[in-house]
Amino acid sequence: MRRGNQLNPSFSPNKKTNLEPQKRKVRSDKLHDIKIPVSEVTKLIILRESRKHWHGSKTKTGTELLLFGLEHIFVFPDVTYKDYKTTIHCKVDHATFQKIGEYGIEWNCSTRQAAHRIFMEALKKKQLGGITDGEI
């Protein structure tokens, strides 16, 4: 006399087998983090500006500078890229990340180097009072 269901379920064999684990969905509003290497002096300038405007968020200040450069500056002269130990983080959406990647392809460099080039030009323009190339 054998029963179909056992009294203790821990003794019964596992009938469910997952051959492939479930893949997690990627959020549609996910931000890309870009680390831009800067010198100590530039980092102090960004920190000083962030304390004035955004209450201490270097990431927010760096992101705003990068977006300002992408929206208002059209000519980005070549700058020397040096991989410093100190970095500024910028969090951008996917469309902006793609646009920076397109500049990287055009300039034959990485996305990080393209972001550095845009960031440094935007910082220089902001320090001069927001003058863009069309106004000079």
JSON list of N, CA and C in Angstrom, two decimals, residues 89-118:
[
{"chain": "A", "resi": 89, "resn": "HIS", "atom": "N", "xyz": [32.41, 62.27, -10.70]},
{"chain": "A", "resi": 89, "resn": "HIS", "atom": "CA", "xyz": [31.38, 61.39, -11.25]},
{"chain": "A", "resi": 89, "resn": "HIS", "atom": "C", "xyz": [30.30, 62.22, -11.93]},
{"chain": "A", "resi": 90, "resn": "CYS", "atom": "N", "xyz": [29.82, 61.73, -13.06]},
{"chain": "A", "resi": 90, "resn": "CYS", "atom": "CA", "xyz": [28.69, 62.32, -13.76]},
{"chain": "A", "resi": 90, "resn": "CYS", "atom": "C", "xyz": [27.69, 61.20, -14.03]},
{"chain": "A", "resi": 91, "resn": "LYS", "atom": "N", "xyz": [26.45, 61.46, -13.69]},
{"chain": "A", "resi": 91, "resn": "LYS", "atom": "CA", "xyz": [25.40, 60.47, -13.93]},
{"chain": "A", "resi": 91, "resn": "LYS", "atom": "C", "xyz": [24.48, 61.00, -15.01]},
{"chain": "A", "resi": 92, "resn": "VAL", "atom": "N", "xyz": [24.49, 60.33, -16.17]},
{"chain": "A", "resi": 92, "resn": "VAL", "atom": "CA", "xyz": [23.71, 60.77, -17.32]},
{"chain": "A", "resi": 92, "resn": "VAL", "atom": "C", "xyz": [22.78, 59.66, -17.77]},
{"chain": "A", "resi": 93, "resn": "ASP", "atom": "N", "xyz": [21.71, 60.05, -18.46]},
{"chain": "A", "resi": 93, "resn": "ASP", "atom": "CA", "xyz": [20.77, 59.05, -18.96]},
{"chain": "A", "resi": 93, "resn": "ASP", "atom": "C", "xyz": [21.34, 58.37, -20.20]},
{"chain": "A", "resi": 94, "resn": "HIS", "atom": "N", "xyz": [20.60, 57.41, -20.72]},
{"chain": "A", "resi": 94, "resn": "HIS", "atom": "CA", "xyz": [21.12, 56.58, -21.81]},
{"chain": "A", "resi": 94, "resn": "HIS", "atom": "C", "xyz": [21.31, 57.38, -23.10]},
{"chain": "A", "resi": 95, "resn": "ALA", "atom": "N", "xyz": [20.40, 58.30, -23.41]},
{"chain": "A", "resi": 95, "resn": "ALA", "atom": "CA", "xyz": [20.51, 59.09, -24.64]},
{"chain": "A", "resi": 95, "resn": "ALA", "atom": "C", "xyz": [21.76, 59.98, -24.60]},
{"chain": "A", "resi": 96, "resn": "THR", "atom": "N", "xyz": [22.03, 60.60, -23.46]},
{"chain": "A", "resi": 96, "resn": "THR", "atom": "CA", "xyz": [23.21, 61.44, -23.32]},
{"chain": "A", "resi": 96, "resn": "THR", "atom": "C", "xyz": [24.48, 60.60, -23.40]},
{"chain": "A", "resi": 97, "resn": "PHE", "atom": "N", "xyz": [24.45, 59.42, -22.79]},
{"chain": "A", "resi": 97, "resn": "PHE", "atom": "CA", "xyz": [25.60, 58.51, -22.85]},
{"chain": "A", "resi": 97, "resn": "PHE", "atom": "C", "xyz": [25.89, 58.11, -24.29]},
{"chain": "A", "resi": 98, "resn": "GLN", "atom": "N", "xyz": [24.83, 57.86, -25.07]},
{"chain": "A", "resi": 98, "resn": "GLN", "atom": "CA", "xyz": [25.00, 57.53, -26.48]},
{"chain": "A", "resi": 98, "resn": "GLN", "atom": "C", "xyz": [25.61, 58.70, -27.25]},
{"chain": "A", "resi": 99, "resn": "LYS", "atom": "N", "xyz": [25.18, 59.92, -26.93]},
{"chain": "A", "resi": 99, "resn": "LYS", "atom": "CA", "xyz": [25.69, 61.11, -27.61]},
{"chain": "A", "resi": 99, "resn": "LYS", "atom": "C", "xyz": [27.18, 61.30, -27.32]},
{"chain": "A", "resi": 100, "resn": "ILE", "atom": "N", "xyz": [27.58, 61.08, -26.07]},
{"chain": "A", "resi": 100, "resn": "ILE", "atom": "CA", "xyz": [29.00, 61.17, -25.72]},
{"chain": "A", "resi": 100, "resn": "ILE", "atom": "C", "xyz": [29.78, 60.07, -26.43]},
{"chain": "A", "resi": 101, "resn": "GLY", "atom": "N", "xyz": [29.19, 58.88, -26.54]},
{"chain": "A", "resi": 101, "resn": "GLY", "atom": "CA", "xyz": [29.82, 57.79, -27.27]},
{"chain": "A", "resi": 101, "resn": "GLY", "atom": "C", "xyz": [30.02, 58.10, -28.75]},
{"chain": "A", "resi": 102, "resn": "GLU", "atom": "N", "xyz": [29.06, 58.82, -29.34]},
{"chain": "A", "resi": 102, "resn": "GLU", "atom": "CA", "xyz": [29.20, 59.23, -30.74]},
{"chain": "A", "resi": 102, "resn": "GLU", "atom": "C", "xyz": [30.34, 60.22, -30.91]},
{"chain": "A", "resi": 103, "resn": "TYR", "atom": "N", "xyz": [30.48, 61.15, -29.95]},
{"chain": "A", "resi": 103, "resn": "TYR", "atom": "CA", "xyz": [31.64, 62.05, -29.99]},
{"chain": "A", "resi": 103, "resn": "TYR", "atom": "C", "xyz": [32.94, 61.26, -29.86]},
{"chain": "A", "resi": 104, "resn": "GLY", "atom": "N", "xyz": [32.94, 60.24, -29.02]},
{"chain": "A", "resi": 104, "resn": "GLY", "atom": "CA", "xyz": [34.13, 59.41, -28.87]},
{"chain": "A", "resi": 104, "resn": "GLY", "atom": "C", "xyz": [34.50, 58.70, -30.16]},
{"chain": "A", "resi": 105, "resn": "ILE", "atom": "N", "xyz": [33.50, 58.23, -30.89]},
{"chain": "A", "resi": 105, "resn": "ILE", "atom": "CA", "xyz": [33.77, 57.60, -32.18]},
{"chain": "A", "resi": 105, "resn": "ILE", "atom": "C", "xyz": [34.31, 58.62, -33.18]},
{"chain": "A", "resi": 106, "resn": "GLU", "atom": "N", "xyz": [33.72, 59.81, -33.16]},
{"chain": "A", "resi": 106, "resn": "GLU", "atom": "CA", "xyz": [34.15, 60.86, -34.08]},
{"chain": "A", "resi": 106, "resn": "GLU", "atom": "C", "xyz": [35.59, 61.30, -33.79]},
{"chain": "A", "resi": 107, "resn": "TRP", "atom": "N", "xyz": [35.96, 61.37, -32.50]},
{"chain": "A", "resi": 107, "resn": "TRP", "atom": "CA", "xyz": [37.30, 61.81, -32.12]},
{"chain": "A", "resi": 107, "resn": "TRP", "atom": "C", "xyz": [38.28, 60.67, -31.97]},
{"chain": "A", "resi": 108, "resn": "ASN", "atom": "N", "xyz": [37.83, 59.44, -32.22]},
{"chain": "A", "resi": 108, "resn": "ASN", "atom": "CA", "xyz": [38.67, 58.24, -32.13]},
{"chain": "A", "resi": 108, "resn": "ASN", "atom": "C", "xyz": [39.26, 58.08, -30.72]},
{"chain": "A", "resi": 109, "resn": "CYS", "atom": "N", "xyz": [38.39, 58.12, -29.73]},
{"chain": "A", "resi": 109, "resn": "CYS", "atom": "CA", "xyz": [38.81, 57.95, -28.34]},
{"chain": "A", "resi": 109, "resn": "CYS", "atom": "C", "xyz": [37.69, 57.23, -27.58]},
{"chain": "A", "resi": 110, "resn": "SER", "atom": "N", "xyz": [37.92, 56.97, -26.32]},
{"chain": "A", "resi": 110, "resn": "SER", "atom": "CA", "xyz": [36.92, 56.28, -25.51]},
{"chain": "A", "resi": 110, "resn": "SER", "atom": "C", "xyz": [35.83, 57.26, -25.07]},
{"chain": "A", "resi": 111, "resn": "THR", "atom": "N", "xyz": [34.77, 56.71, -24.52]},
{"chain": "A", "resi": 111, "resn": "THR", "atom": "CA", "xyz": [33.68, 57.53, -24.01]},
{"chain": "A", "resi": 111, "resn": "THR", "atom": "C", "xyz": [34.16, 58.38, -22.84]},
{"chain": "A", "resi": 112, "resn": "ARG", "atom": "N", "xyz": [35.00, 57.81, -22.02]},
{"chain": "A", "resi": 112, "resn": "ARG", "atom": "CA", "xyz": [35.54, 58.55, -20.87]},
{"chain": "A", "resi": 112, "resn": "ARG", "atom": "C", "xyz": [36.40, 59.72, -21.32]},
{"chain": "A", "resi": 113, "resn": "GLN", "atom": "N", "xyz": [37.22, 59.53, -22.35]},
{"chain": "A", "resi": 113, "resn": "GLN", "atom": "CA", "xyz": [38.05, 60.62, -22.86]},
{"chain": "A", "resi": 113, "resn": "GLN", "atom": "C", "xyz": [37.19, 61.68, -23.52]},
{"chain": "A", "resi": 114, "resn": "ALA", "atom": "N", "xyz": [36.14, 61.27, -24.23]},
{"chain": "A", "resi": 114, "resn": "ALA", "atom": "CA", "xyz": [35.23, 62.25, -24.84]},
{"chain": "A", "resi": 114, "resn": "ALA", "atom": "C", "xyz": [34.51, 63.06, -23.78]},
{"chain": "A", "resi": 115, "resn": "ALA", "atom": "N", "xyz": [34.07, 62.39, -22.71]},
{"chain": "A", "resi": 115, "resn": "ALA", "atom": "CA", "xyz": [33.41, 63.10, -21.60]},
{"chain": "A", "resi": 115, "resn": "ALA", "atom": "C", "xyz": [34.38, 64.07, -20.94]},
{"chain": "A", "resi": 116, "resn": "HIS", "atom": "N", "xyz": [35.64, 63.67, -20.81]},
{"chain": "A", "resi": 116, "resn": "HIS", "atom": "CA", "xyz": [36.66, 64.56, -20.23]},
{"chain": "A", "resi": 116, "resn": "HIS", "atom": "C", "xyz": [36.85, 65.80, -21.09]},
{"chain": "A", "resi": 117, "resn": "ARG", "atom": "N", "xyz": [36.89, 65.62, -22.39]},
{"chain": "A", "resi": 117, "resn": "ARG", "atom": "CA", "xyz": [37.08, 66.74, -23.31]},
{"chain": "A", "resi": 117, "resn": "ARG", "atom": "C", "xyz": [35.91, 67.71, -23.24]},
{"chain": "A", "resi": 118, "resn": "ILE", "atom": "N", "xyz": [34.69, 67.20, -23.21]},
{"chain": "A", "resi": 118, "resn": "ILE", "atom": "CA", "xyz": [33.49, 68.04, -23.12]},
{"chain": "A", "resi": 118, "resn": "ILE", "atom": "C", "xyz": [33.44, 68.73, -21.76]}
]
